[in-house]
Amino acid sequence: MSRENAAALMTVVGSVDLVSRLALGYVADLGFIKKTHLAAAALVVVSCACHFVRVHYLFEFITKTHIDLPPVAGLMVDGTGTYIYPFNYIGVCLLLGAVCILLEPFARRLENTRTRRHTGQDALAGCRLVKIPSN
C-alpha cells in the first residue's frame, strides 16, 4: 500500500470514527435505548470485526498503525507469527465484556433479592401488624 493510500485510509477511518461517536452520543441522549445496551452493541460489533480479520488483508496495516496490542496478544504474535490468533483473542474478550454488561442488571437484581432475604424484608413484605386487644 502506498503512503498516499495509507493516508487516505487513515483519513476515512478518522472521519468515520468522529461521525459515529457523535451519532452514538446523540442516540444515547435521546433515551430510546439504554446506554449499557449501546455499549454492549458496540462491543459486539468490534468483536465481530476482530473475528472477521481472517478475510480482511489490511489487518497488519491497521495493527501497526492504529491498534496497540495488549501484552498477551503481543506474545501470541511472537509465538505464532500471525495476527489471526491475537485478533480472535481480543474478539473473545470484547464479546465477554458485552455479555458482562448485559448481565449486570440480572446480577444486581439477584444481589438485591439476596440482601432482602438476609435482612428478612421479604418475610414481612405485604404484611400488616394488627394489634390484638387483650381481655
mmCIF file of C-alpha atoms in Angstrom, residues 37-85:
data_model
loop_
_atom_site.group_PDB
_atom_site.id
_atom_site.type_symbol
_atom_site.label_atom_id
_atom_site.label_comp_id
_atom_site.label_asym_id
_atom_site.label_seq_id
_atom_site.Cartn_x
_atom_site.Cartn_y
_atom_site.Cartn_z
ATOM 1 C CA HIS A 37 -27.166 -1.679 25.575
ATOM 2 C CA LEU A 38 -25.425 0.733 23.200
ATOM 3 C CA ALA A 39 -22.067 -0.058 24.792
ATOM 4 C CA ALA A 40 -22.733 -3.794 24.558
ATOM 5 C CA ALA A 41 -23.773 -3.471 20.905
ATOM 6 C CA ALA A 42 -20.581 -1.550 20.129
ATOM 7 C CA LEU A 43 -18.510 -4.256 21.816
ATOM 8 C CA VAL A 44 -20.276 -6.960 19.812
ATOM 9 C CA VAL A 45 -19.646 -5.105 16.543
ATOM 10 C CA VAL A 46 -15.946 -4.640 17.310
ATOM 11 C CA SER A 47 -15.724 -8.262 18.438
ATOM 12 C CA CYS A 48 -17.201 -9.440 15.128
ATOM 13 C CA ALA A 49 -14.753 -7.216 13.254
ATOM 14 C CA CYS A 50 -11.886 -8.855 15.141
ATOM 15 C CA HIS A 51 -13.155 -12.319 14.248
ATOM 16 C CA PHE A 52 -13.513 -11.446 10.559
ATOM 17 C CA VAL A 53 -9.917 -10.242 10.334
ATOM 18 C CA ARG A 54 -9.045 -13.514 8.613
ATOM 19 C CA VAL A 55 -10.891 -12.444 5.459
ATOM 20 C CA HIS A 56 -9.514 -8.933 5.686
ATOM 21 C CA TYR A 57 -5.995 -8.293 4.408
ATOM 22 C CA LEU A 58 -5.488 -4.837 5.923
ATOM 23 C CA PHE A 59 -5.208 -6.126 9.481
ATOM 24 C CA GLU A 60 -1.395 -5.930 9.584
ATOM 25 C CA PHE A 61 -1.537 -2.300 8.408
ATOM 26 C CA ILE A 62 -4.246 -1.454 10.929
ATOM 27 C CA THR A 63 -2.381 -3.250 13.708
ATOM 28 C CA LYS A 64 0.874 -1.467 13.015
ATOM 29 C CA THR A 65 -0.651 1.989 12.684
ATOM 30 C CA HIS A 66 -3.811 2.168 14.781
ATOM 31 C CA ILE A 67 -4.112 -0.538 17.449
ATOM 32 C CA ASP A 68 -1.820 -1.208 20.377
ATOM 33 C CA LEU A 69 -1.975 -4.902 21.150
ATOM 34 C CA PRO A 70 -2.150 -5.982 24.787
ATOM 35 C CA PRO A 71 0.928 -7.867 26.052
ATOM 36 C CA VAL A 72 -0.796 -11.263 25.827
ATOM 37 C CA ALA A 73 -1.687 -10.641 22.186
ATOM 38 C CA GLY A 74 1.865 -9.490 21.516
ATOM 39 C CA LEU A 75 3.158 -12.766 22.922
ATOM 40 C CA MET A 76 0.714 -14.604 20.647
ATOM 41 C CA VAL A 77 2.056 -12.756 17.601
ATOM 42 C CA ASP A 78 5.623 -13.578 18.620
ATOM 43 C CA GLY A 79 4.760 -17.228 19.221
ATOM 44 C CA THR A 80 2.605 -17.891 16.171
ATOM 45 C CA GLY A 81 3.949 -15.375 13.671
ATOM 46 C CA THR A 82 0.429 -14.321 12.664
ATOM 47 C CA TYR A 83 -2.087 -11.726 13.797
ATOM 48 C CA ILE A 84 -5.115 -14.007 13.421
ATOM 49 C CA TYR A 85 -4.979 -15.599 16.894
#
